[in-house]
PDB file of C-alpha atoms in Angstrom:
ATOM      1  CA  UNK X   1     105.794  99.360 150.043  1.00  0.00           C
ATOM      2  CA  UNK X   2     106.963  96.894 152.916  1.00  0.00           C
ATOM      3  CA  UNK X   3     106.094  93.470 154.476  1.00  0.00           C
ATOM      4  CA  UNK X   4     103.621  93.072 156.907  1.00  0.00           C
ATOM      5  CA  UNK X   5     106.178  91.858 159.120  1.00  0.00           C
ATOM      6  CA  UNK X   6     109.572  89.986 159.351  1.00  0.00           C
ATOM      7  CA  UNK X   7     107.958  86.584 160.054  1.00  0.00           C
ATOM      8  CA  UNK X   8     105.093  86.826 157.332  1.00  0.00           C
ATOM      9  CA  UNK X   9     107.134  87.339 154.210  1.00  0.00           C
ATOM     10  CA  UNK X  10     104.735  86.004 151.691  1.00  0.00           C
ATOM     11  CA  UNK X  11     101.251  86.858 150.548  1.00  0.00           C
ATOM     12  CA  UNK X  12      98.233  84.911 151.780  1.00  0.00           C
ATOM     13  CA  UNK X  13      95.545  86.818 150.112  1.00  0.00           C
ATOM     14  CA  UNK X  14      94.377  85.940 146.404  1.00  0.00           C
ATOM     15  CA  UNK X  15      91.761  87.119 144.191  1.00  0.00           C
ATOM     16  CA  UNK X  16      89.913  85.979 141.406  1.00  0.00           C
ATOM     17  CA  UNK X  17      91.282  87.194 138.311  1.00  0.00           C
ATOM     18  CA  UNK X  18      89.424  88.808 135.426  1.00  0.00           C
ATOM     19  CA  UNK X  19      89.521  88.141 131.627  1.00  0.00           C
ATOM     20  CA  UNK X  20      91.971  90.439 130.000  1.00  0.00           C
ATOM     21  CA  UNK X  21      91.264  92.348 126.922  1.00  0.00           C
ATOM     22  CA  UNK X  22      92.572  91.796 123.387  1.00  0.00           C
ATOM     23  CA  UNK X  23      92.923  94.375 120.723  1.00  0.00           C
ATOM     24  CA  UNK X  24      94.416  94.572 117.380  1.00  0.00           C
ATOM     25  CA  UNK X  25      96.072  98.118 116.536  1.00  0.00           C
ATOM     26  CA  UNK X  26      97.094  99.277 113.087  1.00  0.00           C
ATOM     27  CA  UNK X  27     100.293 101.660 113.814  1.00  0.00           C
ATOM     28  CA  UNK X  28     101.534 103.744 110.644  1.00  0.00           C
ATOM     29  CA  UNK X  29     105.088 104.885 110.879  1.00  0.00           C
ATOM     30  CA  UNK X  30     105.586 108.386 109.207  1.00  0.00           C
ATOM     31  CA  UNK X  31     108.885 110.207 108.362  1.00  0.00           C
ATOM     32  CA  UNK X  32     109.349 113.339 110.472  1.00  0.00           C
ATOM     33  CA  UNK X  33     111.417 116.130 108.878  1.00  0.00           C
ATOM     34  CA  UNK X  34     111.444 120.004 109.168  1.00  0.00           C
ATOM     35  CA  UNK X  35     110.996 120.435 105.339  1.00  0.00           C
ATOM     36  CA  UNK X  36     109.348 118.102 102.815  1.00  0.00           C
ATOM     37  CA  UNK X  37     110.215 118.156  98.934  1.00  0.00           C
ATOM     38  CA  UNK X  38     107.055 117.785  97.156  1.00  0.00           C
ATOM     39  CA  UNK X  39     106.615 117.334  93.338  1.00  0.00           C
ATOM     40  CA  UNK X  40     105.996 115.141  90.620  1.00  0.00           C
ATOM     41  CA  UNK X  41     108.156 112.244  89.545  1.00  0.00           C
ATOM     42  CA  UNK X  42     111.462 113.228  87.940  1.00  0.00           C
ATOM     43  CA  UNK X  43     111.081 116.803  89.050  1.00  0.00           C
ATOM     44  CA  UNK X  44     114.833 116.573  90.598  1.00  0.00           C
ATOM     45  CA  UNK X  45     113.709 116.108  94.441  1.00  0.00           C
ATOM     46  CA  UNK X  46     116.169 113.429  95.011  1.00  0.00           C
ATOM     47  CA  UNK X  47     118.864 115.413  93.138  1.00  0.00           C
ATOM     48  CA  UNK X  48     118.182 118.423  95.188  1.00  0.00           C
ATOM     49  CA  UNK X  49     118.418 116.472  98.415  1.00  0.00           C
ATOM     50  CA  UNK X  50     121.969 114.926  97.265  1.00  0.00           C
ATOM     51  CA  UNK X  51     123.388 118.264  96.705  1.00  0.00           C
ATOM     52  CA  UNK X  52     122.335 120.366  99.673  1.00  0.00           C
ATOM     53  CA  UNK X  53     122.989 117.459 102.183  1.00  0.00           C
ATOM     54  CA  UNK X  54     125.154 114.327 102.791  1.00  0.00           C
ATOM     55  CA  UNK X  55     122.092 112.235 101.856  1.00  0.00           C
ATOM     56  CA  UNK X  56     122.613 109.485  99.121  1.00  0.00           C
ATOM     57  CA  UNK X  57     119.194 108.863  97.512  1.00  0.00           C
ATOM     58  CA  UNK X  58     118.989 106.891  94.262  1.00  0.00           C
ATOM     59  CA  UNK X  59     118.922 109.080  91.286  1.00  0.00           C
ATOM     60  CA  UNK X  60     117.832 107.943  87.834  1.00  0.00           C
ATOM     61  CA  UNK X  61     116.206 109.308  84.797  1.00  0.00           C
ATOM     62  CA  UNK X  62     112.968 107.415  84.991  1.00  0.00           C
ATOM     63  CA  UNK X  63     109.979 107.905  87.301  1.00  0.00           C
ATOM     64  CA  UNK X  64     109.566 106.499  90.920  1.00  0.00           C
ATOM     65  CA  UNK X  65     113.121 106.192  91.532  1.00  0.00           C
ATOM     66  CA  UNK X  66     112.269 107.085  95.126  1.00  0.00           C
ATOM     67  CA  UNK X  67     109.863 104.705  96.755  1.00  0.00           C
ATOM     68  CA  UNK X  68     110.651 105.430 100.171  1.00  0.00           C
ATOM     69  CA  UNK X  69     111.245 108.808 101.997  1.00  0.00           C
ATOM     70  CA  UNK X  70     115.015 109.809 102.227  1.00  0.00           C
ATOM     71  CA  UNK X  71     116.233 112.092 105.001  1.00  0.00           C
ATOM     72  CA  UNK X  72     118.980 114.686 104.939  1.00  0.00           C
ATOM     73  CA  UNK X  73     120.500 116.990 107.271  1.00  0.00           C
ATOM     74  CA  UNK X  74     121.289 120.417 105.693  1.00  0.00           C
ATOM     75  CA  UNK X  75     123.972 122.845 107.183  1.00  0.00           C
ATOM     76  CA  UNK X  76     122.496 126.275 107.518  1.00  0.00           C
ATOM     77  CA  UNK X  77     124.129 129.460 108.757  1.00  0.00           C
ATOM     78  CA  UNK X  78     125.528 130.055 112.266  1.00  0.00           C
ATOM     79  CA  UNK X  79     126.049 126.302 112.749  1.00  0.00           C
ATOM     80  CA  UNK X  80     122.373 125.466 112.710  1.00  0.00           C
ATOM     81  CA  UNK X  81     120.730 122.595 110.888  1.00  0.00           C
ATOM     82  CA  UNK X  82     117.512 121.165 109.673  1.00  0.00           C
ATOM     83  CA  UNK X  83     116.280 118.040 108.283  1.00  0.00           C
ATOM     84  CA  UNK X  84     114.783 117.533 104.694  1.00  0.00           C
ATOM     85  CA  UNK X  85     112.653 114.847 103.438  1.00  0.00           C
ATOM     86  CA  UNK X  86     112.705 113.459  99.883  1.00  0.00           C
ATOM     87  CA  UNK X  87     109.052 112.656  99.638  1.00  0.00           C
ATOM     88  CA  UNK X  88     108.314 110.111  96.652  1.00  0.00           C
ATOM     89  CA  UNK X  89     106.883 111.810  93.642  1.00  0.00           C
ATOM     90  CA  UNK X  90     103.111 112.266  93.344  1.00  0.00           C
ATOM     91  CA  UNK X  91     100.768 111.659  90.551  1.00  0.00           C
ATOM     92  CA  UNK X  92      97.410 113.269  89.902  1.00  0.00           C
ATOM     93  CA  UNK X  93      94.880 111.150  91.443  1.00  0.00           C
ATOM     94  CA  UNK X  94      97.276 110.449  94.571  1.00  0.00           C
ATOM     95  CA  UNK X  95      94.436 111.724  96.863  1.00  0.00           C
ATOM     96  CA  UNK X  96      92.284 108.970  95.618  1.00  0.00           C
ATOM     97  CA  UNK X  97      94.825 106.488  96.475  1.00  0.00           C
ATOM     98  CA  UNK X  98      96.117 105.871  92.826  1.00  0.00           C
ATOM     99  CA  UNK X  99      99.431 104.334  92.838  1.00  0.00           C
ATOM    100  CA  UNK X 100     100.897 104.527  96.338  1.00  0.00           C
ATOM    101  CA  UNK X 101      99.250 107.919  96.915  1.00  0.00           C
ATOM    102  CA  UNK X 102      98.020 107.549 100.499  1.00  0.00           C
ATOM    103  CA  UNK X 103     101.262 106.085 101.393  1.00  0.00           C
ATOM    104  CA  UNK X 104     103.110 108.990 100.112  1.00  0.00           C
ATOM    105  CA  UNK X 105     101.028 111.935 101.091  1.00  0.00           C
ATOM    106  CA  UNK X 106     101.024 110.406 104.542  1.00  0.00           C
ATOM    107  CA  UNK X 107     104.551 111.500 105.129  1.00  0.00           C
ATOM    108  CA  UNK X 108     103.780 115.182 104.033  1.00  0.00           C
ATOM    109  CA  UNK X 109     101.439 115.510 106.933  1.00  0.00           C
ATOM    110  CA  UNK X 110     104.671 115.289 109.452  1.00  0.00           C
ATOM    111  CA  UNK X 111     106.778 118.051 107.913  1.00  0.00           C
ATOM    112  CA  UNK X 112     106.705 121.623 109.156  1.00  0.00           C
ATOM    113  CA  UNK X 113     107.132 123.362 105.839  1.00  0.00           C
ATOM    114  CA  UNK X 114     106.512 122.212 102.251  1.00  0.00           C
ATOM    115  CA  UNK X 115     108.863 122.846  99.349  1.00  0.00           C
ATOM    116  CA  UNK X 116     107.066 122.583  96.213  1.00  0.00           C
ATOM    117  CA  UNK X 117     109.699 121.484  93.434  1.00  0.00           C
ATOM    118  CA  UNK X 118     108.487 122.475  89.961  1.00  0.00           C
ATOM    119  CA  UNK X 119     110.123 121.216  86.911  1.00  0.00           C
ATOM    120  CA  UNK X 120     111.050 123.955  84.322  1.00  0.00           C
ATOM    121  CA  UNK X 121     111.362 121.336  81.636  1.00  0.00           C
ATOM    122  CA  UNK X 122     108.276 119.142  82.298  1.00  0.00           C
ATOM    123  CA  UNK X 123     105.539 118.532  79.732  1.00  0.00           C
ATOM    124  CA  UNK X 124     103.191 120.641  81.825  1.00  0.00           C
ATOM    125  CA  UNK X 125     103.819 124.285  82.605  1.00  0.00           C
ATOM    126  CA  UNK X 126     105.363 124.860  86.272  1.00  0.00           C
ATOM    127  CA  UNK X 127     102.037 126.877  86.989  1.00  0.00           C
ATOM    128  CA  UNK X 128      99.870 123.655  85.968  1.00  0.00           C
ATOM    129  CA  UNK X 129     102.399 121.424  88.306  1.00  0.00           C
ATOM    130  CA  UNK X 130     101.725 123.805  91.302  1.00  0.00           C
ATOM    131  CA  UNK X 131      97.998 123.847  90.958  1.00  0.00           C
ATOM    132  CA  UNK X 132      97.940 119.864  90.661  1.00  0.00           C
ATOM    133  CA  UNK X 133     100.106 119.475  93.756  1.00  0.00           C
ATOM    134  CA  UNK X 134      98.154 121.794  95.991  1.00  0.00           C
ATOM    135  CA  UNK X 135      94.935 120.388  94.634  1.00  0.00           C
ATOM    136  CA  UNK X 136      95.936 116.702  95.593  1.00  0.00           C
ATOM    137  CA  UNK X 137      97.279 117.846  98.999  1.00  0.00           C
ATOM    138  CA  UNK X 138      93.767 119.472  99.731  1.00  0.00           C
ATOM    139  CA  UNK X 139      91.797 116.555  98.511  1.00  0.00           C
ATOM    140  CA  UNK X 140      93.574 114.178 100.757  1.00  0.00           C
ATOM    141  CA  UNK X 141      93.472 116.515 103.852  1.00  0.00           C
ATOM    142  CA  UNK X 142      91.497 119.822 104.064  1.00  0.00           C
ATOM    143  CA  UNK X 143      93.936 122.514 104.962  1.00  0.00           C
ATOM    144  CA  UNK X 144      97.292 120.639 104.047  1.00  0.00           C
ATOM    145  CA  UNK X 145      97.698 122.820 100.843  1.00  0.00           C
ATOM    146  CA  UNK X 146      97.716 126.034 103.370  1.00  0.00           C
ATOM    147  CA  UNK X 147     100.663 124.778 105.281  1.00  0.00           C
ATOM    148  CA  UNK X 148     103.516 126.996 105.252  1.00  0.00           C
ATOM    149  CA  UNK X 149     105.634 126.496 102.210  1.00  0.00           C
ATOM    150  CA  UNK X 150     108.307 127.840  99.447  1.00  0.00           C
ATOM    151  CA  UNK X 151     108.314 127.335  95.628  1.00  0.00           C
ATOM    152  CA  UNK X 152     111.388 126.112  94.121  1.00  0.00           C
ATOM    153  CA  UNK X 153     111.895 125.886  90.172  1.00  0.00           C
ATOM    154  CA  UNK X 154     114.392 123.127  89.357  1.00  0.00           C
ATOM    155  CA  UNK X 155     116.272 122.536  86.017  1.00  0.00           C
ATOM    156  CA  UNK X 156     116.922 126.288  85.434  1.00  0.00           C
ATOM    157  CA  UNK X 157     119.667 125.267  82.907  1.00  0.00           C
ATOM    158  CA  UNK X 158     117.247 123.881  80.270  1.00  0.00           C
ATOM    159  CA  UNK X 159     116.364 125.701  77.068  1.00  0.00           C
ATOM    160  CA  UNK X 160     112.918 126.834  77.935  1.00  0.00           C
ATOM    161  CA  UNK X 161     113.536 127.723  81.655  1.00  0.00           C
ATOM    162  CA  UNK X 162     113.998 131.641  81.559  1.00  0.00           C
ATOM    163  CA  UNK X 163     110.606 131.946  79.663  1.00  0.00           C
ATOM    164  CA  UNK X 164     108.920 129.466  82.037  1.00  0.00           C
ATOM    165  CA  UNK X 165     110.213 131.123  85.032  1.00  0.00           C
ATOM    166  CA  UNK X 166     109.551 134.572  84.087  1.00  0.00           C
ATOM    167  CA  UNK X 167     105.709 133.403  83.647  1.00  0.00           C
ATOM    168  CA  UNK X 168     105.944 131.377  86.693  1.00  0.00           C
ATOM    169  CA  UNK X 169     107.163 134.306  88.932  1.00  0.00           C
ATOM    170  CA  UNK X 170     104.685 136.796  87.492  1.00  0.00           C
ATOM    171  CA  UNK X 171     101.682 134.403  88.232  1.00  0.00           C
ATOM    172  CA  UNK X 172     102.742 133.640  91.721  1.00  0.00           C
ATOM    173  CA  UNK X 173     103.206 137.357  92.421  1.00  0.00           C
ATOM    174  CA  UNK X 174      99.602 138.002  91.205  1.00  0.00           C
ATOM    175  CA  UNK X 175      98.098 135.099  93.089  1.00  0.00           C
ATOM    176  CA  UNK X 176     100.051 135.891  96.380  1.00  0.00           C
ATOM    177  CA  UNK X 177      98.624 139.467  96.101  1.00  0.00           C
ATOM    178  CA  UNK X 178      95.051 138.044  95.751  1.00  0.00           C
ATOM    179  CA  UNK X 179      95.538 135.701  98.737  1.00  0.00           C
ATOM    180  CA  UNK X 180      95.223 132.664  96.507  1.00  0.00           C
ATOM    181  CA  UNK X 181      98.572 131.112  97.874  1.00  0.00           C
ATOM    182  CA  UNK X 182      97.903 130.732 101.681  1.00  0.00           C
ATOM    183  CA  UNK X 183     101.172 129.473 103.383  1.00  0.00           C
ATOM    184  CA  UNK X 184     103.478 130.897 101.015  1.00  0.00           C
ATOM    185  CA  UNK X 185     106.302 132.332 103.237  1.00  0.00           C
ATOM    186  CA  UNK X 186     107.514 135.607 102.379  1.00  0.00           C
ATOM    187  CA  UNK X 187     111.025 135.495 101.125  1.00  0.00           C
ATOM    188  CA  UNK X 188     113.926 137.493 102.863  1.00  0.00           C
ATOM    189  CA  UNK X 189     114.492 140.941 101.417  1.00  0.00           C
ATOM    190  CA  UNK X 190     115.733 140.953  97.873  1.00  0.00           C
ATOM    191  CA  UNK X 191     114.782 137.329  96.968  1.00  0.00           C
ATOM    192  CA  UNK X 192     111.950 136.406  94.687  1.00  0.00           C
ATOM    193  CA  UNK X 193     108.916 134.381  95.809  1.00  0.00           C
ATOM    194  CA  UNK X 194     110.212 131.670  93.395  1.00  0.00           C
ATOM    195  CA  UNK X 195     113.659 130.278  93.969  1.00  0.00           C
ATOM    196  CA  UNK X 196     115.359 129.029  90.772  1.00  0.00           C
ATOM    197  CA  UNK X 197     117.871 126.538  90.925  1.00  0.00           C
ATOM    198  CA  UNK X 198     119.649 123.805  88.821  1.00  0.00           C
ATOM    199  CA  UNK X 199     120.426 120.668  90.928  1.00  0.00           C
ATOM    200  CA  UNK X 200     122.701 119.225  88.111  1.00  0.00           C
ATOM    201  CA  UNK X 201     124.939 122.234  87.680  1.00  0.00           C
ATOM    202  CA  UNK X 202     124.550 123.359  91.435  1.00  0.00           C
ATOM    203  CA  UNK X 203     123.157 126.573  90.530  1.00  0.00           C
ATOM    204  CA  UNK X 204     122.005 128.991  93.284  1.00  0.00           C
ATOM    205  CA  UNK X 205     122.091 126.327  96.098  1.00  0.00           C
ATOM    206  CA  UNK X 206     123.104 128.667  98.940  1.00  0.00           C
ATOM    207  CA  UNK X 207     119.938 130.914  98.093  1.00  0.00           C
ATOM    208  CA  UNK X 208     117.840 127.794  98.255  1.00  0.00           C
ATOM    209  CA  UNK X 209     119.220 126.669 101.811  1.00  0.00           C
ATOM    210  CA  UNK X 210     118.884 130.387 102.956  1.00  0.00           C
ATOM    211  CA  UNK X 211     115.263 130.372 101.765  1.00  0.00           C
ATOM    212  CA  UNK X 212     114.316 127.053 103.152  1.00  0.00           C
ATOM    213  CA  UNK X 213     116.027 127.936 106.632  1.00  0.00           C
ATOM    214  CA  UNK X 214     114.345 131.457 106.657  1.00  0.00           C
ATOM    215  CA  UNK X 215     110.836 129.679 106.025  1.00  0.00           C
ATOM    216  CA  UNK X 216     111.644 127.271 108.682  1.00  0.00           C
ATOM    217  CA  UNK X 217     112.454 129.776 111.378  1.00  0.00           C
ATOM    218  CA  UNK X 218     109.440 131.870 110.395  1.00  0.00           C
ATOM    219  CA  UNK X 219     107.047 129.103 110.714  1.00  0.00           C
ATOM    220  CA  UNK X 220     108.736 127.779 114.243  1.00  0.00           C
ATOM    221  CA  UNK X 221     108.180 131.299 115.447  1.00  0.00           C
ATOM    222  CA  UNK X 222     104.468 131.297 114.503  1.00  0.00           C
ATOM    223  CA  UNK X 223     103.927 128.037 115.930  1.00  0.00           C
ATOM    224  CA  UNK X 224     105.634 129.181 119.281  1.00  0.00           C
ATOM    225  CA  UNK X 225     103.511 132.290 119.506  1.00  0.00           C
ATOM    226  CA  UNK X 226     100.271 130.118 118.963  1.00  0.00           C
ATOM    227  CA  UNK X 227     101.284 127.498 121.462  1.00  0.00           C
ATOM    228  CA  UNK X 228     101.989 130.289 124.060  1.00  0.00           C
ATOM    229  CA  UNK X 229      98.546 132.066 123.191  1.00  0.00           C
ATOM    230  CA  UNK X 230      96.753 128.579 123.687  1.00  0.00           C
ATOM    231  CA  UNK X 231      98.588 128.241 127.124  1.00  0.00           C
ATOM    232  CA  UNK X 232      97.724 131.498 128.434  1.00  0.00           C
ATOM    233  CA  UNK X 233      94.462 132.089 127.012  1.00  0.00           C
ATOM    234  CA  UNK X 234      91.503 131.102 129.471  1.00  0.00           C
ATOM    235  CA  UNK X 235      88.970 128.549 128.528  1.00  0.00           C
ATOM    236  CA  UNK X 236      85.777 129.631 127.372  1.00  0.00           C
ATOM    237  CA  UNK X 237      83.366 130.126 130.533  1.00  0.00           C
ATOM    238  CA  UNK X 238      86.186 129.345 132.980  1.00  0.00           C
ATOM    239  CA  UNK X 239      86.011 131.586 135.966  1.00  0.00           C
ATOM    240  CA  UNK X 240      88.611 132.347 138.726  1.00  0.00           C
ATOM    241  CA  UNK X 241      87.963 130.353 141.817  1.00  0.00           C
ATOM    242  CA  UNK X 242      89.246 130.738 145.241  1.00  0.00           C
ATOM    243  CA  UNK X 243      90.491 128.233 147.328  1.00  0.00           C
ATOM    244  CA  UNK X 244      90.695 128.196 151.166  1.00  0.00           C
TER     245      UNK X 244
END
């Protein structure tokens, strides 16, 4: 842009203005992470985050210690890192906004891989915990329970852990074979579909990190291929046009 001339250096044309527009927007901030830890209160999600990363979430022996998501950066193999979010514990009825259900569930939407954290010492059997968690996710948003996921059984150091873990693994194998666990990422060779750990005793944590990292890379590859397909695939009904 330039002035009309060196002599006339101010605008001498004005137009009537118009009324502006006014609007109110509700913006919702969501935590974004590669992996989201999903489980019921006291399942040990904060403990897991604290031992696989440098994050320092509050940890206590009572429910709802975590009221806001905490993020941690996990060091994987070959100098690669990925982010993990400790999602506040869900309760049954969270999809109906009981407690802070919708607020908690909204954070899960923005994670690439879900990590179901099941409590081997809980009042409910781990299989029941898994069913309830997947049900709440699906009721909140259709298809959310089918997102790429891994299953982790925490508190493997407790008394009833071996028997419960065996039952859980057997049931997961059966359901996966039936196609009832869509989204479950196949583990690397030689690893179980259910990764058993003890955050308190720091048991089997390297395998947990390896499993999460492998699941994340698998999902990233899938999304890249899907994006490439969408970009290269012609639109329905589109025809080539020639331009002179």
